[in-house]
Coordinates of C-alpha atoms and ligand atoms in Angstrom, one line a residue:
X1 CA -60.1 4.3 26.0
X2 CA -59.8 6.3 22.7
X3 CA -56.6 8.0 21.7
X4 CA -55.6 10.4 18.9
X5 CA -52.5 9.7 16.8
X6 CA -51.1 12.9 15.2
X7 CA -48.2 13.3 12.9
X8 CA -47.1 16.9 13.1
X9 CA -45.6 19.4 10.6
X10 CA -48.4 19.9 8.1
X11 CA -50.0 23.2 7.4
X12 CA -53.8 23.5 7.6
X13 CA -55.7 24.7 4.5
X14 CA -59.4 24.8 3.5
X15 CA -62.8 25.4 5.2
X16 CA -64.2 24.1 8.4
X17 CA -67.7 24.6 9.9
X18 CA -68.0 25.8 13.5
X19 CA -70.7 24.0 15.5
X20 CA -73.2 25.4 18.0
X21 CA -71.8 26.4 21.3
X22 CA -71.6 23.8 24.1
X23 CA -71.9 26.6 26.8
X24 CA -75.0 27.9 25.2
X25 CA -76.7 24.6 24.4
X26 CA -76.3 23.3 27.9
X27 CA -78.3 26.1 29.7
X28 CA -80.7 26.3 26.7
X29 CA -81.6 22.6 27.1
X30 CA -82.3 23.3 30.8
X31 CA -84.5 26.3 29.8
X32 CA -87.0 23.7 28.3
X33 CA -87.8 22.8 31.9
X34 CA -89.6 26.2 32.3
X35 CA -92.6 25.2 30.2
X36 CA -94.9 22.2 29.4
X37 CA -94.9 23.3 25.7
X38 CA -92.5 21.7 23.2
X39 CA -89.2 23.6 22.8
X40 CA -87.1 23.2 19.6
X41 CA -83.4 23.8 19.5
X42 CA -81.4 23.9 16.2
X43 CA -77.6 23.8 15.7
X44 CA -77.1 21.7 18.9
X45 CA -73.5 20.4 18.8
X46 CA -73.0 16.6 19.0
X47 CA -71.0 16.4 22.3
X48 CA -70.7 14.1 25.3
X49 CA -71.9 16.9 27.6
X50 CA -75.0 17.5 25.5
X51 CA -75.7 13.8 25.6
X52 CA -75.3 13.8 29.4
X53 CA -77.6 16.8 29.8
X54 CA -80.2 15.1 27.6
X55 CA -79.9 12.0 29.8
X56 CA -80.3 14.1 33.0
X57 CA -83.6 15.6 31.7
X58 CA -84.8 12.2 30.3
X59 CA -84.2 10.7 33.7
X60 CA -86.6 13.3 35.2
X61 CA -89.3 12.5 32.6
X62 CA -88.6 15.0 29.9
X63 CA -89.4 13.7 26.4
X64 CA -86.4 14.5 24.2
X65 CA -86.0 13.8 20.5
X66 CA -83.4 14.6 17.8
X67 CA -84.5 15.9 14.4
X68 CA -82.5 15.6 11.1
X69 CA -78.8 16.1 10.6
X70 CA -78.5 19.8 11.5
X71 CA -78.5 19.3 15.3
X72 CA -82.2 19.6 15.8
X73 CA -83.5 18.6 19.2
X74 CA -86.9 19.0 20.9
X75 CA -87.9 18.8 24.6
X76 CA -91.3 18.4 26.3
X77 CA -91.1 18.8 30.1
X78 CA -94.5 17.5 31.5
X79 CA -96.1 18.8 34.8
X80 CA -95.6 15.3 36.2
X81 CA -91.8 15.6 35.9
X82 CA -89.5 14.3 38.8
X83 CA -87.3 17.4 39.7
X84 CA -84.2 15.4 40.8
X85 CA -80.7 15.2 39.3
X86 CA -78.8 12.2 40.7
X87 CA -75.1 12.0 41.6
X88 CA -74.3 9.4 39.0
X89 CA -75.1 11.9 36.2
X90 CA -74.1 15.2 37.9
X91 CA -70.7 13.9 38.9
X92 CA -69.6 13.8 35.3
X93 CA -70.7 17.3 34.4
X94 CA -70.7 20.4 36.6
X95 CA -73.1 22.2 34.3
X96 CA -75.8 19.9 35.7
X97 CA -76.3 22.6 38.3
X98 CA -78.2 24.5 35.6
X99 CA -81.3 22.5 36.3
X100 CA -81.6 24.0 39.7
X101 CA -83.0 27.4 38.7
X102 CA -85.6 26.2 36.2
X103 CA -86.8 23.4 38.4
X104 CA -87.3 25.7 41.4
X105 CA -89.0 28.3 39.1
X106 CA -91.5 25.9 37.6
X107 CA -92.0 23.2 40.2
X108 CA -91.1 25.0 43.4
X109 CA -88.7 22.2 44.4
X110 CA -85.6 20.4 43.3
X111 CA -83.0 17.9 44.5
X112 CA -79.7 18.3 42.7
X113 CA -76.5 16.5 43.6
X114 CA -73.5 18.7 44.4
X115 CA -71.2 18.7 41.3
X116 CA -68.1 17.6 43.1
X117 CA -64.7 18.9 42.1
X118 CA -63.3 18.8 38.6
X119 CA -59.8 18.9 37.2
X120 CA -59.6 22.7 36.9
X121 CA -60.5 23.5 40.5
X122 CA -63.0 23.0 43.3
X123 CA -65.6 25.1 41.5
X124 CA -68.2 25.5 44.2
X125 CA -71.8 26.5 43.7
X126 CA -72.2 28.7 46.7
X127 CA -73.1 31.7 44.6
X128 CA -75.9 29.8 42.9
X129 CA -77.3 28.9 46.3
X130 CA -76.9 32.4 47.7
X131 CA -78.8 34.0 44.7
X132 CA -81.7 31.5 44.7
X133 CA -82.0 31.9 48.5
X134 CA -82.3 35.7 47.9
X135 CA -85.2 34.8 45.6
X136 CA -86.9 33.0 48.5
X137 CA -85.8 29.5 48.0
X138 CA -85.0 27.3 51.1
X139 CA -81.9 25.3 50.2
X140 CA -80.2 22.8 52.5
X141 CA -77.2 20.6 51.6
X142 CA -77.6 17.1 52.9
X143 CA -76.0 13.8 51.9
X144 CA -74.2 15.5 49.0
X145 CA -77.4 16.9 47.6
X146 CA -78.8 20.4 47.4
X147 CA -82.4 20.1 48.5
X148 CA -84.4 23.2 47.5
X149 CA -88.0 24.1 48.1
X150 CA -90.2 27.2 48.4
X151 CA -91.3 28.2 52.0
X152 CA -94.8 27.2 53.2
X153 CA -97.5 29.2 51.5
X154 CA -95.4 30.4 48.7
X155 CA -96.0 29.1 45.2
X156 CA -93.4 31.2 43.4
X157 CA -89.9 32.6 43.7
X158 CA -89.9 36.3 44.3
X159 CA -87.8 38.8 42.4
X160 CA -84.6 40.0 44.1
X161 CA -81.5 42.1 43.6
X162 CA -78.6 39.7 43.3
X163 CA -74.9 40.7 43.5
X164 CA -72.6 37.7 43.5
X165 CA -69.1 37.8 45.0
X166 CA -67.6 37.1 41.6
X167 CA -68.9 37.0 38.0
X168 CA -70.3 33.5 37.5
X169 CA -71.4 32.3 34.0
X170 CA -73.7 29.5 35.0
X171 CA -74.8 31.4 38.2
X172 CA -76.0 34.2 35.9
X173 CA -77.8 31.6 33.8
X174 CA -79.5 30.0 36.7
X175 CA -80.7 33.3 38.0
X176 CA -82.0 34.3 34.5
X177 CA -84.1 31.2 34.3
X178 CA -85.3 31.4 37.9
X179 CA -86.2 35.1 37.6
X180 CA -88.2 34.6 34.3
X181 CA -91.0 33.0 36.3
X182 CA -90.5 34.7 39.6
X183 CA -93.0 37.3 41.1
X184 CA -91.8 40.8 40.4
X185 CA -88.5 42.2 39.3
X186 CA -85.0 40.7 39.6
X187 CA -81.8 42.7 39.0
X188 CA -78.5 40.9 38.5
X189 CA -75.8 43.4 39.4
X190 CA -72.5 41.8 38.3
X191 CA -73.9 39.5 35.7
X192 CA -71.6 37.6 33.3
X193 CA -71.4 39.1 29.8
X194 CA -70.2 36.0 27.9
X195 CA -72.1 35.7 24.5
X196 CA -73.9 32.6 25.7
X197 CA -75.8 34.7 28.2
X198 CA -77.5 37.0 25.6
X199 CA -78.1 33.9 23.5
X200 CA -80.0 32.2 26.5
X201 CA -81.8 35.5 27.2
X202 CA -83.0 35.7 23.6
X203 CA -84.4 32.2 23.9
X204 CA -86.2 33.0 27.1
X205 CA -87.6 36.2 25.5
X206 CA -88.9 34.0 22.6
X207 CA -90.6 31.9 25.4
X208 CA -92.3 35.1 26.7
X209 CA -89.8 36.3 29.3
X210 CA -89.2 40.0 29.9
X211 CA -85.5 40.6 30.1
X212 CA -83.3 43.7 29.5
X213 CA -79.6 44.4 29.7
X214 CA -78.4 40.9 28.8
X215 CA -74.9 41.1 27.5
X216 CA -74.0 43.9 30.1
X217 CA -73.1 43.5 33.7
X218 CA -76.6 44.6 34.8
X219 CA -79.7 42.5 33.8
X220 CA -83.3 43.3 34.6
X221 CA -85.9 40.5 34.5
X222 CA -89.6 41.1 35.1
X223 CA -91.2 37.8 36.1
X224 CA -94.2 36.5 34.2
X225 CA -96.8 33.9 35.2
X226 CA -96.0 31.3 32.5
X227 CA -93.6 30.7 29.6
X228 CA -94.6 29.0 26.3
X229 CA -92.6 26.9 23.8
X230 CA -90.2 28.3 21.2
X231 CA -87.7 27.5 18.4
X232 CA -84.2 28.7 19.0
X233 CA -80.9 28.5 17.1
X234 CA -77.9 27.8 19.3
X235 CA -75.2 30.5 18.8
X236 CA -71.9 29.4 17.2
X237 CA -69.1 28.2 19.5
X238 CA -66.6 30.9 20.0
X239 CA -64.2 28.6 21.9
X240 CA -64.2 26.0 19.1
X241 CA -63.6 28.8 16.6
X242 CA -60.8 30.3 18.8
X243 CA -59.3 26.8 19.0
X244 CA -59.1 26.4 15.3
X245 CA -57.6 30.0 14.9
X246 CA -54.8 29.0 17.3
X247 CA -54.3 25.7 15.5
X248 CA -53.8 27.4 12.1
X249 CA -51.6 30.2 13.7
X250 CA -49.4 27.4 15.1
X251 CA -49.2 25.2 12.0
X252 CA -49.3 27.9 9.3
X253 CA -51.9 27.8 6.4
X254 CA -55.0 29.4 5.3
X255 CA -58.4 28.4 6.7
X256 CA -62.0 29.8 6.6
X257 CA -64.2 29.1 9.6
X258 CA -67.8 29.0 8.4
X259 CA -70.3 30.4 11.0
X260 CA -67.4 31.7 13.1
X261 CA -68.4 34.9 15.0
X262 CA -65.3 37.3 15.1
X263 CA -67.3 39.7 17.2
X264 CA -67.3 37.1 20.0
X265 CA -63.5 36.7 19.9
X266 CA -62.1 40.2 19.9
X267 CA -59.5 39.6 22.7
X268 CA -58.2 36.4 21.1
X269 CA -58.1 37.8 17.6
X270 CA -56.3 40.9 18.8
X271 CA -53.6 38.7 20.4
X272 CA -53.3 36.5 17.2
X273 CA -52.9 39.6 15.0
X274 CA -50.2 40.9 17.4
X275 CA -48.5 37.5 17.1
X276 CA -48.5 38.0 13.3
X277 CA -51.5 36.0 12.1
X278 CA -53.6 37.6 9.4
X279 CA -57.3 37.4 10.3
X280 CA -60.2 38.7 8.2
X281 CA -63.7 38.7 9.4
X282 CA -66.9 38.8 7.3
X283 CA -70.6 38.0 7.7
X284 CA -70.7 34.5 9.1
X285 CA -67.0 33.6 8.5
X286 CA -63.5 34.2 9.9
X287 CA -60.4 33.6 7.6
X288 CA -57.0 33.0 9.3
X289 CA -53.7 32.9 7.5
X290 CA -50.3 32.4 9.0
X291 CA -46.8 31.3 8.0
X292 CA -43.5 30.7 9.8
X293 CA -43.0 31.3 13.5
X294 CA -45.2 33.9 15.1
X295 CA -44.3 36.3 18.0
X296 CA -45.2 34.9 21.5
X297 CA -47.9 36.9 23.3
X298 CA -48.4 37.5 27.0
X299 CA -51.9 37.7 28.3
X300 CA -54.1 37.3 31.4
X301 CA -57.5 35.6 31.4
X302 CA -60.4 37.6 32.7
X303 CA -64.2 37.6 32.3
X304 CA -65.8 38.5 29.0
X305 CA -65.0 40.6 27.0
X306 CA -61.4 39.9 28.2
X307 CA -59.3 37.0 27.1
X308 CA -61.3 33.9 27.9
X309 CA -60.0 31.3 30.3
X310 CA -61.3 28.6 27.9
X311 CA -58.7 29.8 25.4
X312 CA -55.7 29.9 27.7
X313 CA -54.4 26.4 27.2
X314 CA -54.8 26.6 23.4
X315 CA -52.9 29.9 23.1
X316 CA -50.2 28.6 25.4
X317 CA -49.5 25.8 22.9
X318 CA -49.0 28.5 20.2
X319 CA -46.6 30.4 22.6
X320 CA -44.5 27.3 23.0
X321 CA -43.3 27.4 19.4
X322 CA -43.4 31.2 18.9
X323 CA -40.4 33.5 19.1
X324 CA -39.7 35.2 22.5
X325 CA -40.8 34.6 26.0
X326 CA -44.4 35.1 27.2
X327 CA -46.2 35.3 30.5
X328 CA -49.7 33.7 30.9
X329 CA -51.8 34.6 34.0
X330 CA -54.9 32.5 34.8
X331 CA -57.1 34.7 37.0
X332 CA -60.4 32.7 36.9
X333 CA -59.5 29.1 38.0
X334 CA -57.0 28.1 40.6
X335 CA -55.7 25.0 38.8
X336 CA -55.9 25.4 35.1
X337 CA -52.3 24.6 34.1
X338 CA -52.8 20.8 33.9
X339 CA -51.7 21.0 30.3
X340 CA -48.3 22.4 31.2
X341 CA -46.6 19.2 32.3
X342 CA -47.9 17.4 29.2
X343 CA -46.6 20.3 26.9
X344 CA -43.2 20.0 28.7
X345 CA -43.2 16.2 27.8
X346 CA -43.3 17.5 24.1
X347 CA -40.2 19.6 24.8
X348 CA -41.9 22.9 25.7
X349 CA -40.0 25.3 28.0
X350 CA -42.6 26.4 30.6
X351 CA -42.2 27.4 34.3
X352 CA -45.3 27.9 36.5
X353 CA -45.6 29.7 39.8
X354 CA -49.2 29.7 41.1
X355 CA -51.4 31.6 38.6
X356 CA -48.5 32.5 36.3
X357 CA -46.8 30.5 33.6
X358 CA -43.7 31.7 31.8
X359 CA -43.1 30.2 28.3
X360 CA -39.8 30.4 26.5
X361 CA -40.6 29.9 22.8
X362 CA -38.6 27.2 21.0
X363 CA -38.6 26.4 17.3
X364 CA -39.7 22.8 17.5
X365 CA -41.6 20.4 19.8
X366 CA -40.9 16.7 19.7
X367 CA -43.8 14.2 19.4
X368 CA -44.5 12.0 22.4
X369 CA -47.3 10.3 24.2
X370 CA -49.3 12.7 26.4
X371 CA -52.5 12.6 28.5
X372 CA -55.5 14.8 28.4
X373 CA -56.7 16.0 31.8
X374 CA -59.6 18.3 31.0
X375 CA -61.4 19.6 28.0
X376 CA -59.4 22.6 26.9
X377 CA -56.1 21.0 28.0
X378 CA -56.9 18.3 25.4
X379 CA -57.3 20.9 22.7
X380 CA -54.0 22.4 23.7
X381 CA -52.3 19.0 23.3
X382 CA -53.9 18.4 19.9
X383 CA -52.5 21.8 18.7
X384 CA -49.1 20.9 20.1
X385 CA -49.2 17.5 18.3
X386 CA -50.1 19.2 15.0
X387 CA -46.8 21.1 15.1
X388 CA -44.5 18.6 16.9
X389 CA -41.9 16.7 15.0
X390 CA -43.0 13.1 14.4
X391 CA -45.9 11.2 16.1
X392 CA -47.9 12.4 19.1
X393 CA -50.4 10.2 20.9
X394 CA -53.0 12.0 23.0
X395 CA -54.6 9.7 25.5
X396 CA -57.9 10.0 27.4
X397 CA -59.5 12.0 24.7
X398 CA -63.0 11.5 26.2
X399 CA -62.2 14.9 27.7
X400 CA -62.0 16.3 24.2
X401 CA -65.3 14.6 23.1
X402 CA -67.1 16.5 25.9
X403 CA -66.7 19.8 24.2
X404 CA -65.6 19.4 20.6
X405 CA -67.9 18.1 17.8
X406 CA -65.8 15.7 15.6
X407 CA -62.6 17.6 16.2
X408 CA -60.3 15.1 14.4
X409 CA -62.6 14.8 11.4
X410 CA -62.7 18.6 11.0
X411 CA -58.9 18.8 11.3
X412 CA -58.4 16.0 8.8
X413 CA -60.7 17.9 6.5
X414 CA -58.2 20.8 6.4
X415 CA -55.1 18.6 5.9
X416 CA -54.0 17.4 9.4
X417 CA -52.5 13.9 9.7
X418 CA -54.7 12.8 12.6
X419 CA -56.7 9.7 13.4
X420 CA -58.6 8.2 16.4
X421 CA -57.3 4.9 17.6
X422 CA -59.5 2.7 19.9
Ligands
LIG1 C1 -68.6 28.4 32.8 O1 -68.3 27.6 33.9 C2 -68.2 27.5 31.6 N1 -69.0 26.3 31.6 C3 -66.7 27.2 31.7 O2 -66.3 26.5 30.5 C4 -65.9 28.5 31.7 O3 -64.5 28.2 31.9 C5 -66.3 29.4 32.9 O4 -67.8 29.6 32.8 C6 -65.6 30.7 33.0 O5 -65.8 31.4 31.7 C7 -70.2 26.4 31.1 O6 -70.7 27.5 30.7 C8 -71.0 25.1 31.1 P1 -68.0 30.4 36.7 P2 -68.9 28.1 35.4 O7 -69.2 30.1 37.6 O8 -70.1 28.8 35.2 C9 -66.0 30.6 41.0 C10 -65.4 24.8 29.2 O9 -64.2 24.5 29.1 N2 -67.4 30.3 41.5 O10 -68.1 31.5 35.8 O11 -68.8 26.8 36.2 C11 -65.4 29.4 40.2 O12 -64.8 28.5 41.1 C12 -65.9 25.1 30.6 O13 -66.3 24.9 28.3 C13 -67.6 30.2 42.9 O14 -66.6 30.3 43.7 O15 -67.7 29.1 35.8 C14 -64.5 30.1 39.3 O16 -63.3 30.3 40.0 C15 -64.8 25.0 31.6 N3 -68.8 29.9 43.4 C16 -65.1 31.5 39.0 O17 -66.1 31.7 40.1 C17 -69.9 29.8 42.5 O18 -71.0 29.5 43.1 C18 -65.9 31.5 37.7 O19 -66.7 30.4 37.6 C19 -69.7 29.9 41.2 C20 -68.4 30.1 40.7

C-alpha cells in the first residue's frame, strides 16, 4: 500500500497546471452511453476513479481508447451494449450510479448495483430513483441491485417535473442525461448549480440536446429522438485548484495555478483573502501569495455557490496553524470529519460536536504517521504534512489517487519535500 513521506516547513513557489475536473469527467464519460456515435473527451484527468469508470463502461461493451498525452479519451457505445454495472466495480465508486440515467434513456433498461456506503456517510440514491420513476421508469431494488426498465408498451422515458428533497449533484446529472432523450419537457426544480453541471450540459448540447437554465437551480430540458457524437473539453478541477490555494496559504510562498478558474472558487477565495492570502485572478490562471501565519476563518459548507464541502478538510488544515479560533460547520454530509482525529495526531487542537468542529490555531504541527480515510481527508493530511515540523507519513494514499492527478509530482515541482514510498 503506497504511502507519502513529507518533510514539512518549506514554502511553495513556482507554477502548477490544474487538471480536468474529476466530478465533470465522470458524468461526461457516462454521457457517451447516450449515442452510438464516437464521443471524444479532452483534458480527462489521470485518476483512479476515471480508470474505474472506464472499466465499468468497457465491461458493458463500450469501446474506450486514450489518445496522446493531453488526457484525450474516446468512447463508442454500440447498440449491442449490456446495460449492467456489477457490484465488484460499483462498490469502489459511488459515482457509478451515473450510468443509470443514460442507460435507461438509450436502452430502456439497466441493472446497477447499489453503491453501498462510503467513508463520508451513507449517501443513498433514493432521490435518483424517485426522479427516474417520475420519468416513467419502473425501478425495483433486489439482491443489492437497482433493476430498472420502462413499462410495457413504452419505448422512451417521458419528461417530468422533478423536485428532489435536497440538492443532489449526481442526481441532477442523472436527470439531465435521462431527460435529453425523453419524450417531451423535463423541468428540474432544485437543480445543483456546481460548475460541473453546466459543463455536462454544454457537452449534451454539443450532442444535440436541448437544455436551458443549466447553472441555475431551475433547468429545462426538451427531449430529442437521438443524440450524436461530439468532442468536449473537460472543465478545470476547481477542487484541485482550491486544494493548492490552501496548501500555499498554509506553507507560504508564491504560486501560479495554470488553467485555474477563479470564477468557480469565489467562496473559497473570499475566505483565503480574509485569512490574509493575496490572490490574483486572470484569464486562465490564479496566483496565490502568502507569508507568515494567516488568520483562522470560520465557515459552513453549503451547495454551490457556497463554500464547497469538498474543500472543508483542506481549509481546516489551514485553520489548524492559523491565528485564532475558528468554527467549521459541515451541512452536506453527516460524517465528513474523519480527518480530524488524524490532524489531532499531528498536534492540532480540534473539538467536534456533530456537524461542528472548533479549531484553536497553534503555531506549529508535529510530523507523525497518519492515515487517509477518504479523498479530501487525504488532501488535508498532505497540507498538514507540508507545514508540520519534521517528517509526516500519510498512509493509504490510494484515497488520494482517486481524485488527484499526480499530486506529489505537482507539489515537488513547486518545492515541497515529498515522495511516494511503496
Ligand atoms: C457529488 O457527490 C460529488 N461527487 C462529491 O464529491 C461532492 O462532495 C458532492 O457532490 C456534494 O457537492 C461527484 O460529483 C462524483 P449529492 P454526490 O448527491 O452527487 C444526500 C469528491 O470528494 N443524498 O450532491 O454523491 C447525500 O447523502 C466527492 O470529489 C440523498 O440523501 O452528492 C448528501 O448528504 C465526495 N439521496 C447530500 O444529499 C440521494 O439520492 C448531497 O449529496 C442523493 C443525495
